[in-house]
Coordinates of N, CA and C and ligand atoms in Angstrom, one line a residue:
M1 N 0.6 4.0 5.8 CA 0.4 2.5 5.8 C 1.6 2.0 4.4
R2 N 2.3 1.3 4.8 CA 3.1 0.9 3.7 C 2.4 -0.2 3.2
R3 N 2.7 -0.4 1.7 CA 1.9 -0.9 0.6 C 2.8 -2.6 0.7
I4 N 1.6 -4.0 0.9 CA 1.9 -5.0 0.6 C 1.9 -5.0 -1.0
I5 N 3.1 -6.0 -1.4 CA 3.2 -5.7 -2.9 C 4.2 -7.3 -3.2
L6 N 3.1 -8.1 -4.4 CA 3.4 -9.1 -4.4 C 3.9 -8.9 -6.1
A7 N 4.9 -9.0 -6.6 CA 5.4 -8.8 -7.7 C 6.4 -9.8 -8.5
G8 N 5.4 -9.9 -9.6 CA 6.7 -10.8 -10.9 C 7.3 -10.0 -11.6
N9 N 8.8 -11.2 -11.2 CA 9.7 -10.7 -12.2 C 9.6 -12.0 -13.3
W10 N 9.2 -11.6 -14.6 CA 9.1 -12.4 -15.6 C 10.6 -12.7 -16.3
K11 N 11.6 -11.9 -15.9 CA 12.8 -12.1 -16.3 C 13.1 -12.1 -18.0
M12 N 13.9 -12.7 -18.6 CA 13.8 -12.6 -20.1 C 13.0 -14.0 -20.7
N13 N 11.6 -13.8 -20.2 CA 11.0 -15.2 -20.6 C 9.5 -14.4 -20.9
Q14 N 8.7 -14.9 -22.1 CA 7.3 -14.4 -22.5 C 7.5 -13.6 -23.8
T15 N 7.1 -13.9 -24.9 CA 7.2 -13.2 -26.2 C 5.9 -12.4 -26.1
P16 N 5.7 -11.3 -26.8 CA 4.6 -10.1 -26.4 C 3.1 -11.4 -26.7
K17 N 2.7 -12.1 -27.8 CA 1.9 -13.0 -27.6 C 1.8 -14.0 -26.4
Q18 N 2.8 -14.5 -25.8 CA 2.5 -15.8 -24.7 C 2.3 -14.5 -23.7
A19 N 2.7 -13.3 -23.6 CA 2.5 -12.4 -22.1 C 1.2 -12.1 -22.4
K20 N 0.8 -11.9 -23.3 CA -0.7 -11.4 -23.3 C -1.6 -12.5 -23.0
A21 N -1.2 -13.6 -23.4 CA -2.0 -15.3 -23.0 C -1.7 -15.4 -21.3
L22 N -0.9 -15.1 -21.2 CA -0.2 -15.0 -19.5 C -1.0 -14.2 -18.8
L23 N -1.3 -12.8 -19.2 CA -1.6 -12.0 -18.4 C -3.2 -12.5 -18.5
E24 N -4.2 -13.0 -19.3 CA -5.4 -13.2 -19.4 C -5.1 -14.2 -18.3
E25 N -4.5 -15.3 -18.1 CA -4.5 -16.2 -17.2 C -4.6 -15.9 -16.0
L26 N -3.6 -14.8 -15.5 CA -3.2 -14.2 -14.3 C -4.6 -13.6 -13.6
K27 N -5.2 -13.0 -15.1 CA -6.5 -12.3 -14.2 C -7.4 -13.1 -14.0
N28 N -7.5 -14.6 -14.6 CA -8.6 -15.0 -14.4 C -8.7 -15.8 -13.1
S29 N -6.9 -15.8 -12.7 CA -7.1 -16.8 -11.6 C -6.7 -16.5 -10.1
L30 N -6.2 -15.1 -10.5 CA -6.1 -14.0 -9.2 C -7.0 -13.9 -8.1
P31 N -7.0 -14.1 -7.0 CA -8.0 -13.8 -6.0 C -8.4 -12.4 -6.0
A32 N -9.4 -11.5 -5.6 CA -9.8 -10.3 -5.2 C -8.6 -9.9 -4.3
T33 N -8.0 -8.7 -4.0 CA -7.0 -8.1 -3.2 C -7.1 -7.1 -3.2
R34 N -6.8 -6.5 -1.8 CA -6.3 -5.1 -1.6 C -5.0 -4.6 -1.6
H35 N -4.5 -5.5 -2.1 CA -2.8 -5.5 -1.8 C -2.1 -5.0 -3.6
T36 N -1.1 -4.8 -3.5 CA -0.3 -4.3 -5.0 C -0.3 -5.7 -5.8
V37 N -0.6 -5.9 -7.2 CA -0.1 -7.2 -7.8 C 0.5 -6.3 -8.8
A38 N 1.9 -6.5 -8.7 CA 3.0 -6.0 -10.2 C 3.2 -7.2 -11.1
V39 N 3.4 -6.4 -12.0 CA 4.2 -7.2 -13.0 C 5.5 -6.7 -13.8
F40 N 6.2 -7.3 -14.0 CA 7.7 -6.8 -14.4 C 8.2 -7.6 -15.7
P41 N 7.4 -7.6 -16.8 CA 7.3 -8.3 -18.3 C 9.3 -7.8 -18.9
P42 N 9.5 -8.2 -19.9 CA 10.4 -7.8 -20.7 C 9.8 -6.7 -21.2
Y43 N 10.6 -5.7 -21.8 CA 10.0 -4.4 -22.3 C 9.2 -4.3 -23.4
L44 N 9.3 -5.7 -24.6 CA 8.3 -5.9 -25.7 C 6.8 -6.0 -25.1
A45 N 7.1 -6.6 -24.2 CA 5.5 -6.8 -23.2 C 4.6 -6.0 -22.8
L46 N 5.7 -4.9 -22.2 CA 4.9 -3.6 -21.3 C 3.9 -3.4 -21.8
T47 N 3.8 -2.9 -23.2 CA 2.6 -2.2 -23.4 C 1.1 -3.1 -23.4
Q48 N 1.3 -4.9 -23.6 CA 0.1 -5.2 -23.8 C 0.3 -5.5 -21.9
A49 N 1.0 -5.3 -21.0 CA 0.9 -5.8 -19.4 C 0.0 -4.3 -19.1
V50 N 0.3 -3.1 -19.9 CA -0.2 -1.9 -19.5 C -1.9 -2.1 -19.7
A51 N -2.2 -2.6 -21.0 CA -3.4 -3.0 -21.8 C -3.8 -3.4 -20.8
A52 N -3.5 -4.7 -20.3 CA -4.4 -6.0 -19.5 C -5.2 -4.9 -18.4
G53 N -4.7 -3.7 -17.9 CA -5.3 -3.1 -16.9 C -5.1 -3.8 -15.6
E54 N -6.4 -3.4 -14.7 CA -6.3 -4.1 -13.5 C -6.4 -5.5 -13.5
P55 N -5.7 -6.2 -12.3 CA -5.4 -5.5 -11.5 C -3.5 -5.1 -11.5
F56 N -2.8 -5.0 -12.4 CA -1.8 -5.1 -12.7 C -1.0 -3.5 -12.5
L57 N -0.1 -3.4 -11.7 CA 0.7 -2.4 -11.9 C 1.9 -2.8 -12.6
V58 N 2.3 -2.3 -13.3 CA 3.5 -2.5 -14.2 C 4.9 -1.8 -14.7
G59 N 5.6 -2.6 -14.2 CA 6.9 -2.5 -14.3 C 7.9 -2.8 -15.1
A60 N 9.1 -1.6 -15.2 CA 10.2 -2.6 -16.2 C 11.3 -3.0 -15.3
Q61 N 12.1 -4.1 -15.9 CA 13.1 -4.7 -15.3 C 14.2 -4.3 -15.5
N62 N 14.4 -3.0 -15.7 CA 15.5 -2.1 -16.1 C 15.4 -1.0 -16.6
C63 N 16.1 0.3 -16.7 CA 16.2 1.3 -17.2 C 17.7 2.2 -17.5
H64 N 17.7 2.9 -18.3 CA 19.0 3.8 -18.2 C 18.6 4.9 -17.6
F65 N 19.6 5.3 -16.7 CA 19.8 6.7 -16.0 C 19.6 8.1 -16.5
E66 N 19.8 8.3 -17.8 CA 20.0 9.4 -18.5 C 18.7 9.4 -19.5
D67 N 18.2 10.3 -19.4 CA 16.7 10.9 -20.3 C 16.5 10.4 -21.8
K68 N 17.7 10.7 -22.3 CA 17.9 10.1 -23.4 C 19.5 10.5 -24.1
G69 N 19.9 10.1 -25.2 CA 21.5 10.2 -25.8 C 21.8 9.2 -26.9
A70 N 23.4 9.1 -27.1 CA 23.8 7.8 -27.4 C 24.5 6.8 -26.3
F71 N 22.9 6.0 -26.3 CA 23.5 4.5 -25.3 C 22.6 3.8 -26.0
T72 N 22.9 2.9 -27.0 CA 22.6 2.1 -27.9 C 22.2 1.0 -27.2
G73 N 20.9 0.6 -27.3 CA 20.2 -0.5 -26.8 C 19.8 -0.2 -25.8
E74 N 19.7 0.9 -25.3 CA 19.3 1.1 -23.6 C 17.6 2.0 -23.9
I75 N 16.7 1.6 -22.8 CA 15.7 2.6 -22.8 C 15.7 3.2 -21.6
S76 N 14.9 4.3 -21.8 CA 14.8 5.6 -20.8 C 13.6 5.6 -19.9
L77 N 13.4 6.3 -18.9 CA 12.6 6.6 -18.2 C 11.4 7.4 -18.8
P78 N 11.7 8.4 -19.9 CA 10.7 8.9 -20.5 C 9.6 8.0 -21.4
M79 N 10.5 7.0 -22.0 CA 10.0 6.2 -22.9 C 8.9 5.0 -22.2
L80 N 9.7 4.9 -21.3 CA 8.8 3.8 -20.0 C 7.3 4.6 -19.4
S81 N 7.6 5.6 -18.7 CA 7.0 6.6 -18.5 C 5.6 7.1 -19.4
E82 N 5.8 7.2 -20.4 CA 4.9 7.8 -21.5 C 4.1 6.3 -22.0
I83 N 4.5 5.0 -21.8 CA 3.5 3.9 -22.1 C 2.6 3.3 -20.5
G84 N 3.1 4.1 -19.7 CA 2.1 3.9 -18.5 C 3.1 2.9 -17.5
V85 N 4.3 2.8 -17.8 CA 5.4 1.9 -16.8 C 4.8 2.7 -15.7
K86 N 4.9 2.1 -14.4 CA 4.8 2.8 -12.9 C 6.2 2.6 -12.1
A87 N 7.1 1.7 -12.2 CA 7.8 1.0 -11.6 C 9.2 0.2 -12.3
V88 N 10.2 0.3 -11.8 CA 11.5 -0.3 -12.3 C 12.2 -0.9 -11.2
I89 N 12.8 -2.2 -11.9 CA 13.5 -2.9 -10.7 C 15.0 -2.1 -10.9
V90 N 15.2 -2.0 -10.0 CA 16.9 -1.7 -10.1 C 17.9 -2.5 -9.1
G91 N 18.8 -2.9 -10.1 CA 19.8 -3.9 -9.4 C 19.6 -4.9 -8.9
H92 N 18.9 -5.6 -9.8 CA 18.6 -6.9 -9.8 C 19.9 -7.9 -9.7
S93 N 20.1 -8.7 -9.0 CA 21.5 -9.3 -8.7 C 22.3 -10.0 -10.3
E94 N 20.9 -10.1 -11.0 CA 21.4 -10.9 -12.5 C 22.0 -9.7 -13.4
R95 N 21.5 -8.7 -13.0 CA 22.0 -7.5 -13.5 C 23.4 -6.9 -13.0
R96 N 23.5 -6.8 -12.0 CA 24.9 -7.0 -11.1 C 26.1 -7.8 -11.6
Q97 N 25.4 -9.1 -11.7 CA 26.3 -10.2 -11.9 C 26.4 -10.4 -13.3
Y98 N 25.5 -10.2 -14.2 CA 25.4 -10.4 -15.7 C 26.4 -9.3 -16.5
F99 N 25.7 -8.2 -16.2 CA 25.8 -7.2 -16.8 C 26.7 -5.5 -16.5
G100 N 27.1 -5.7 -15.4 CA 28.1 -5.1 -14.7 C 27.3 -3.6 -14.0
E101 N 26.2 -4.1 -13.3 CA 25.8 -3.0 -12.6 C 26.4 -2.9 -11.3
T102 N 27.1 -1.6 -10.7 CA 27.4 -1.6 -9.7 C 26.7 -0.5 -8.5
D103 N 27.1 -0.5 -7.5 CA 26.3 0.5 -6.5 C 26.0 1.9 -7.3
E104 N 27.0 2.0 -7.8 CA 26.8 3.4 -8.6 C 26.4 3.8 -9.2
T105 N 25.9 2.6 -10.1 CA 24.9 2.7 -11.3 C 23.4 2.7 -10.5
V106 N 23.5 1.5 -9.9 CA 22.3 1.2 -9.6 C 21.5 2.6 -8.5
N107 N 22.5 3.4 -7.7 CA 22.4 4.7 -7.4 C 21.8 6.0 -8.3
K108 N 22.5 5.6 -9.2 CA 22.3 6.7 -10.5 C 20.9 6.3 -11.1
K109 N 20.5 5.0 -10.9 CA 18.8 4.5 -11.5 C 17.7 4.8 -10.7
T110 N 18.1 4.7 -9.4 CA 17.4 4.7 -8.3 C 17.0 6.2 -7.9
L111 N 17.7 7.0 -8.1 CA 17.7 8.5 -8.3 C 16.9 9.1 -9.5
A112 N 17.2 8.5 -10.8 CA 16.4 8.9 -12.0 C 15.0 8.2 -11.9
V113 N 14.7 7.3 -11.5 CA 13.6 6.6 -11.3 C 12.7 7.6 -10.5
L114 N 12.9 7.7 -9.0 CA 12.5 9.0 -8.2 C 12.3 10.3 -9.2
R115 N 13.4 10.8 -9.7 CA 12.9 12.1 -10.5 C 11.9 12.0 -11.3
A116 N 11.9 11.0 -12.0 CA 10.8 10.5 -13.0 C 9.3 10.2 -12.8
G117 N 9.2 10.2 -11.5 CA 7.6 9.6 -10.5 C 7.4 8.6 -10.5
L118 N 8.4 7.5 -11.1 CA 8.2 6.2 -10.9 C 8.6 5.6 -9.6
T119 N 8.2 4.3 -9.2 CA 8.5 3.7 -8.2 C 10.2 2.8 -8.6
P120 N 11.0 3.1 -7.6 CA 12.0 2.0 -7.7 C 12.1 1.1 -6.8
V121 N 12.2 -0.1 -7.8 CA 12.5 -1.5 -6.7 C 13.7 -2.0 -6.6
V122 N 14.5 -1.4 -5.3 CA 16.0 -1.6 -5.2 C 16.3 -3.1 -4.9
C123 N 16.9 -3.7 -5.7 CA 17.2 -5.0 -5.0 C 18.8 -4.6 -4.4
I124 N 18.5 -5.5 -3.0 CA 20.0 -6.0 -2.7 C 20.2 -7.6 -2.2
G125 N 21.5 -7.9 -2.1 CA 21.4 -9.2 -1.3 C 22.9 -9.7 -1.2
E126 N 22.8 -10.1 -0.4 CA 24.6 -11.2 -0.2 C 24.7 -12.5 -0.9
T127 N 25.8 -12.9 -1.5 CA 26.4 -13.7 -2.1 C 26.3 -15.0 -0.7
L128 N 26.3 -16.2 -1.3 CA 26.4 -17.6 -0.6 C 27.8 -17.5 0.7
P129 N 28.7 -17.2 -0.3 CA 30.1 -17.0 0.8 C 29.9 -15.8 1.8
Q130 N 29.5 -14.7 1.7 CA 29.0 -13.6 2.3 C 28.3 -14.1 3.0
R131 N 27.3 -14.7 3.1 CA 26.0 -15.4 4.3 C 27.1 -15.9 5.4
E132 N 27.8 -17.2 4.5 CA 28.3 -18.0 5.7 C 29.8 -17.4 6.5
S133 N 30.2 -16.4 6.1 CA 31.1 -15.7 6.7 C 30.6 -14.9 7.8
G134 N 29.4 -15.0 7.6 CA 29.0 -13.8 8.7 C 29.0 -12.4 8.4
A135 N 29.4 -11.9 6.9 CA 29.7 -10.7 6.3 C 28.4 -10.5 6.2
Y136 N 27.1 -10.9 5.8 CA 26.1 -10.3 5.2 C 25.5 -9.0 5.4
A137 N 25.5 -8.8 7.0 CA 24.7 -7.6 7.6 C 25.2 -6.7 7.0
D138 N 26.7 -6.7 7.1 CA 27.3 -5.4 6.9 C 27.5 -4.9 5.0
V139 N 27.2 -5.8 4.5 CA 27.3 -5.9 3.0 C 26.1 -5.2 2.3
L140 N 25.1 -5.9 3.3 CA 23.6 -5.1 2.8 C 23.8 -3.8 3.2
K141 N 23.7 -3.3 4.6 CA 23.8 -2.4 4.8 C 24.7 -1.0 3.8
G142 N 25.6 -1.5 3.1 CA 26.3 -1.1 2.3 C 25.6 -0.7 1.1
Q143 N 25.3 -2.0 0.6 CA 24.5 -2.0 -0.3 C 23.2 -0.3 -0.1
L144 N 22.7 -1.1 0.8 CA 21.0 0.0 0.8 C 21.7 1.3 1.0
C145 N 22.7 1.7 1.9 CA 23.3 2.9 1.7 C 24.0 3.7 0.1
A146 N 24.3 2.6 -0.4 CA 25.1 3.0 -1.7 C 23.7 3.5 -2.3
A147 N 23.0 2.4 -2.6 CA 21.4 3.0 -3.4 C 20.7 4.2 -2.9
L148 N 20.9 4.4 -1.7 CA 19.8 5.5 -1.3 C 21.0 6.7 -1.4
S149 N 22.2 6.6 -1.7 CA 22.6 7.9 -1.7 C 21.8 9.4 -2.1
G150 N 21.7 10.5 -1.6 CA 21.1 11.5 -2.2 C 19.5 11.4 -2.6
V151 N 18.9 10.3 -1.9 CA 17.4 10.2 -2.1 C 17.2 11.0 -0.9
S152 N 16.1 11.9 -0.7 CA 15.6 12.7 0.5 C 14.6 11.9 1.4
A153 N 14.5 12.4 2.2 CA 13.7 12.0 3.3 C 12.4 12.2 2.9
Q154 N 12.0 12.9 2.1 CA 10.6 13.0 1.4 C 10.3 11.9 0.5
Q155 N 11.5 11.5 -0.4 CA 11.3 10.4 -1.5 C 11.0 9.4 -1.0
V156 N 11.9 9.0 0.0 CA 12.2 7.6 0.6 C 11.0 6.7 1.0
P157 N 9.8 7.1 1.3 CA 8.7 6.3 1.3 C 8.4 5.7 0.3
Y158 N 8.8 6.6 -1.2 CA 8.1 5.7 -2.5 C 9.1 5.0 -3.2
V159 N 10.4 4.6 -2.2 CA 11.3 3.5 -2.7 C 10.7 2.3 -2.1
V160 N 10.8 1.1 -2.8 CA 10.6 -0.1 -2.6 C 11.8 -1.2 -2.4
V161 N 12.5 -1.6 -1.4 CA 13.4 -2.4 -1.0 C 13.2 -4.0 -1.2
A162 N 13.7 -4.5 -2.1 CA 13.7 -5.9 -2.2 C 14.7 -6.6 -1.6
Y163 N 14.6 -7.5 -0.4 CA 15.8 -8.3 -0.2 C 16.0 -9.5 -0.8
E164 N 17.1 -9.7 -1.5 CA 16.9 -10.8 -2.2 C 18.3 -11.7 -2.1
P165 N 18.5 -12.4 -1.0 CA 19.9 -13.3 -1.1 C 20.2 -14.0 -2.7
V166 N 21.3 -13.6 -2.6 CA 21.8 -14.2 -3.9 C 21.8 -15.7 -4.2
W167 N 21.9 -16.4 -3.2 CA 22.1 -17.7 -2.5 C 20.5 -18.1 -3.4
A168 N 19.6 -17.4 -3.1 CA 18.1 -18.4 -3.3 C 17.4 -17.8 -4.5
I169 N 18.2 -17.0 -5.0 CA 17.2 -16.9 -6.3 C 17.4 -17.7 -7.6
G170 N 16.3 -18.5 -8.1 CA 16.2 -19.3 -9.1 C 17.0 -20.6 -8.4
T171 N 17.1 -21.1 -7.3 CA 18.0 -22.0 -6.9 C 16.8 -23.0 -6.4
G172 N 15.5 -22.4 -5.9 CA 14.7 -23.6 -5.2 C 15.0 -23.5 -3.8
V173 N 16.2 -22.6 -3.2 CA 16.9 -22.9 -2.0 C 16.0 -21.3 -1.4
T174 N 15.2 -21.1 -0.5 CA 14.5 -20.2 0.0 C 15.4 -19.6 1.2
A175 N 15.1 -18.5 1.6 CA 15.7 -18.3 3.4 C 14.5 -18.6 4.1
S176 N 15.1 -19.2 5.2 CA 13.8 -19.3 6.2 C 13.2 -17.8 6.4
A177 N 12.1 -18.1 7.0 CA 11.3 -17.0 7.6 C 12.1 -15.9 8.3
Q178 N 12.6 -16.9 9.0 CA 13.6 -16.2 10.1 C 14.5 -15.6 10.0
Q179 N 15.1 -16.5 8.9 CA 16.5 -15.1 8.2 C 16.0 -14.3 7.6
A180 N 14.9 -14.2 6.8 CA 14.4 -13.4 5.8 C 14.2 -11.9 6.9
E181 N 13.0 -12.2 7.8 CA 13.0 -11.1 9.0 C 13.7 -10.7 9.5
E182 N 14.7 -11.3 9.7 CA 15.9 -10.6 10.5 C 16.7 -9.7 9.9
V183 N 16.8 -9.8 8.4 CA 17.3 -9.1 7.3 C 16.7 -7.9 7.5
C184 N 15.1 -8.2 7.1 CA 14.1 -7.0 7.0 C 14.2 -6.4 8.0
A185 N 14.1 -6.8 9.4 CA 14.0 -5.9 10.2 C 15.6 -5.0 10.5
M186 N 16.4 -5.8 9.9 CA 17.6 -4.6 10.3 C 17.8 -3.8 9.1
L187 N 17.4 -4.0 7.8 CA 17.2 -3.0 6.6 C 16.5 -2.0 7.4
R188 N 15.3 -2.2 8.0 CA 14.4 -0.8 8.4 C 15.0 -0.4 9.3
G189 N 15.6 -1.1 10.3 CA 16.4 -0.4 11.3 C 17.4 0.5 10.5
Q190 N 18.1 0.5 9.3 CA 19.1 1.1 8.8 C 18.4 2.3 8.2
L191 N 16.9 1.8 7.6 CA 16.5 3.2 7.3 C 16.2 4.3 8.0
G192 N 16.0 3.8 9.3 CA 15.5 4.5 10.4 C 16.5 5.4 10.7
L193 N 18.0 4.6 10.7 CA 18.9 5.8 10.8 C 19.4 6.6 9.7
L194 N 19.2 6.4 8.6 CA 19.5 7.0 7.6 C 18.3 8.4 7.6
Y195 N 17.1 8.0 8.3 CA 16.3 9.0 7.6 C 15.7 9.0 9.7
D196 N 14.5 8.4 9.4 CA 14.0 8.5 10.8 C 12.9 7.4 11.0
A197 N 12.6 6.9 12.2 CA 11.7 6.0 12.3 C 10.2 5.5 11.3
D198 N 9.8 6.7 11.4 CA 8.5 7.0 11.0 C 8.5 6.7 9.3
R199 N 9.8 7.4 8.6 CA 9.5 6.8 7.1 C 10.2 5.5 6.8
A200 N 11.1 5.3 7.9 CA 11.5 3.9 7.6 C 10.1 2.9 7.7
S201 N 9.2 3.1 8.4 CA 8.0 2.4 8.5 C 7.1 2.5 7.3
Q202 N 7.4 3.4 6.3 CA 6.3 3.6 5.2 C 7.2 3.0 4.1
V203 N 8.4 2.1 4.2 CA 9.2 2.0 3.3 C 8.6 0.4 3.4
S204 N 7.8 0.1 2.0 CA 7.9 -1.6 1.9 C 9.3 -2.3 1.4
I205 N 9.5 -3.5 2.3 CA 10.4 -4.1 2.1 C 10.2 -5.7 1.4
L206 N 10.4 -5.9 0.4 CA 9.9 -7.4 0.0 C 11.1 -8.3 0.4
Y207 N 10.7 -9.6 0.0 CA 11.5 -10.7 0.1 C 11.6 -11.3 -1.2
G208 N 12.6 -11.8 -1.9 CA 12.9 -12.4 -3.0 C 13.5 -13.9 -3.0
G209 N 13.7 -14.7 -3.3 CA 14.4 -15.8 -3.7 C 13.5 -16.9 -3.1
S210 N 12.8 -17.6 -4.8 CA 12.3 -18.9 -4.4 C 10.9 -18.8 -3.7
M211 N 10.6 -17.7 -3.9 CA 9.2 -17.9 -3.3 C 8.3 -18.7 -4.1
N212 N 7.2 -19.3 -3.2 CA 6.9 -20.1 -4.2 C 4.9 -20.3 -3.1
A213 N 3.9 -21.2 -3.5 CA 3.0 -21.1 -2.8 C 3.1 -22.1 -2.0
G214 N 4.2 -23.0 -1.8 CA 4.5 -23.6 -0.1 C 4.7 -22.9 0.7
N215 N 6.0 -21.5 0.3 CA 6.3 -20.9 1.7 C 6.1 -19.7 2.0
A216 N 5.0 -19.0 0.7 CA 4.6 -18.0 0.9 C 4.4 -17.3 2.3
A217 N 2.8 -17.9 2.6 CA 2.7 -17.3 3.8 C 3.6 -17.3 5.2
S218 N 4.7 -18.5 5.0 CA 5.5 -18.2 6.5 C 6.2 -17.1 6.3
L219 N 6.9 -16.7 5.2 CA 7.2 -16.0 4.8 C 6.4 -14.0 4.9
L220 N 5.7 -14.5 4.4 CA 4.7 -13.1 4.6 C 4.2 -12.7 6.1
E221 N 3.8 -13.7 6.5 CA 3.5 -13.8 8.2 C 4.8 -12.6 9.0
M222 N 5.9 -12.1 8.2 CA 6.8 -11.8 9.2 C 6.4 -9.9 9.2
E223 N 6.8 -9.6 10.3 CA 6.0 -8.5 10.2 C 6.9 -7.2 9.3
N224 N 8.1 -7.7 9.2 CA 8.9 -6.6 8.4 C 9.4 -7.4 6.8
I225 N 8.5 -7.9 6.8 CA 8.3 -8.6 5.1 C 6.8 -7.8 4.5
D226 N 6.9 -7.1 3.8 CA 5.9 -6.4 3.1 C 5.1 -7.1 1.7
G227 N 6.0 -8.1 1.2 CA 5.6 -8.8 0.1 C 6.6 -9.4 -0.7
G228 N 6.7 -9.8 -1.8 CA 7.5 -10.6 -2.5 C 8.2 -10.0 -4.0
L229 N 9.3 -10.6 -4.3 CA 9.4 -10.1 -5.5 C 9.6 -11.5 -6.1
I230 N 9.1 -12.3 -7.2 CA 8.6 -13.7 -7.0 C 9.0 -13.8 -8.6
G231 N 10.0 -14.7 -9.1 CA 10.5 -14.7 -10.3 C 9.7 -16.3 -10.7
G232 N 10.3 -17.3 -10.5 CA 10.1 -18.3 -11.6 C 8.4 -18.7 -11.3
A233 N 7.9 -18.3 -10.0 CA 6.5 -18.6 -9.7 C 5.6 -17.5 -10.3
S234 N 6.0 -16.8 -10.4 CA 5.2 -15.8 -11.1 C 4.6 -15.8 -12.6
L235 N 5.2 -17.0 -13.1 CA 5.0 -17.6 -14.3 C 4.0 -18.4 -14.3
K236 N 3.4 -18.8 -13.0 CA 2.7 -19.8 -13.1 C 1.4 -19.5 -12.6
P237 N 0.4 -19.2 -13.2 CA -0.9 -18.5 -12.8 C -1.5 -19.3 -11.4
A238 N -1.6 -20.5 -11.1 CA -1.9 -21.2 -9.7 C -0.9 -20.6 -8.6
E239 N 0.4 -20.8 -9.2 CA 1.1 -20.2 -8.1 C 1.3 -18.8 -7.8
F240 N 1.0 -18.2 -8.6 CA 1.2 -16.7 -8.3 C -0.1 -16.3 -7.6
A241 N -1.2 -16.8 -8.0 CA -2.7 -17.0 -7.3 C -2.2 -17.1 -5.9
A242 N -1.8 -18.5 -5.9 CA -2.0 -19.0 -4.4 C -0.9 -17.9 -3.6
I243 N 0.2 -17.1 -3.9 CA 1.2 -16.4 -3.5 C 0.1 -15.1 -2.6
V244 N -0.7 -14.7 -3.8 CA -1.8 -13.5 -3.6 C -2.8 -13.8 -2.4
Q245 N -3.1 -15.0 -2.3 CA -4.0 -15.7 -1.5 C -3.4 -15.8 -0.5
A246 N -2.2 -16.0 -0.5 CA -1.4 -16.3 0.8 C -1.3 -15.0 1.8
A247 N -1.1 -13.8 1.0 CA -1.0 -12.4 1.6 C -2.2 -12.1 2.0
N248 N -3.3 -12.3 1.4 CA -4.5 -12.0 1.9 C -5.0 -12.6 3.1
E249 N -4.2 -13.9 3.1 CA -4.8 -14.2 4.6 C -3.9 -13.8 5.9
V250 N -2.7 -13.4 5.3 CA -1.6 -13.5 6.2 C -1.6 -11.7 6.7
K251 N -2.0 -10.9 5.6 CA -1.5 -9.8 5.8 C -2.7 -8.6 6.1
G252 N -4.1 -9.4 5.8 CA -5.1 -8.5 6.3 C -6.4 -8.8 5.3
A253 N -7.5 -7.8 5.3 CA -8.9 -8.5 4.6 C -8.5 -8.3 3.3
L254 N -9.6 -8.9 2.7 CA -9.9 -8.7 1.3 C -10.6 -7.5 1.3
V255 N -10.8 -7.3 -0.4 CA -11.6 -6.1 -0.6 C -12.7 -6.2 -0.2
Ligands
LIG1 C1 13.6 -12.8 -8.7 O1 14.1 -12.7 -10.1 O2 13.7 -11.8 -8.3 C2 13.7 -13.9 -8.0 C3 13.3 -13.9 -6.8 O3 13.8 -15.2 -8.7 P1 12.7 -16.5 -8.2 O4 11.7 -16.4 -7.6 O5 12.8 -17.5 -9.4 O6 14.1 -17.4 -7.0

């Protein structure tokens, strides 16, 4: 069975001290759950997040695909792994937009994260013009195939896919539950073609883009939406707790 994952992408927010306080607040606010609660703080707060322990699975927002070398300013997977990081966001649209990430680097990072034994959270998403022109299905299939090039059938169940329409990230505009489900079902179908239906059914596909306490239940109710990658709302303990609670209510029983 695929995992349900509620993942907070903190982006470039929270100093280490602030992170410690936020983690404490989150711990006190979150309901008990059998689902996976993940946090992706900035690099400098990763140690605090790992030290916070249960219930958090801790991930990084980026990594380099090489293990070491002359890549000034970069962070490698062995460094992340050694401090207890278990997942890495790969190809977030902000990295594609502002830091020159391409389908090729996203693929290299995806392969490197899997090789290191961590979970890649591979982000794909269409822009507003691509949505409005109707080209979005082809764009998304292309991004997915490119990201997974060279990923084996044995490895693919360890990949998490995050569908994040660019027009919904940080804008307050959310894809409707139907729009998000249509895409997530299509992506699962594409995984079935690339691998097989059984493998496709094991991949967690998250929705991301202005998910909040008000819209989480309707999105998470959808069959092919296995959780959320949550930006702004993950920094607000009450909001994030309400999203986890919504997952508890629509995706199955509590612990
Ligand atoms: C994100 O950063 O992945 C994201 C979905 O942000 P927000 O929830 O703020 O739209």
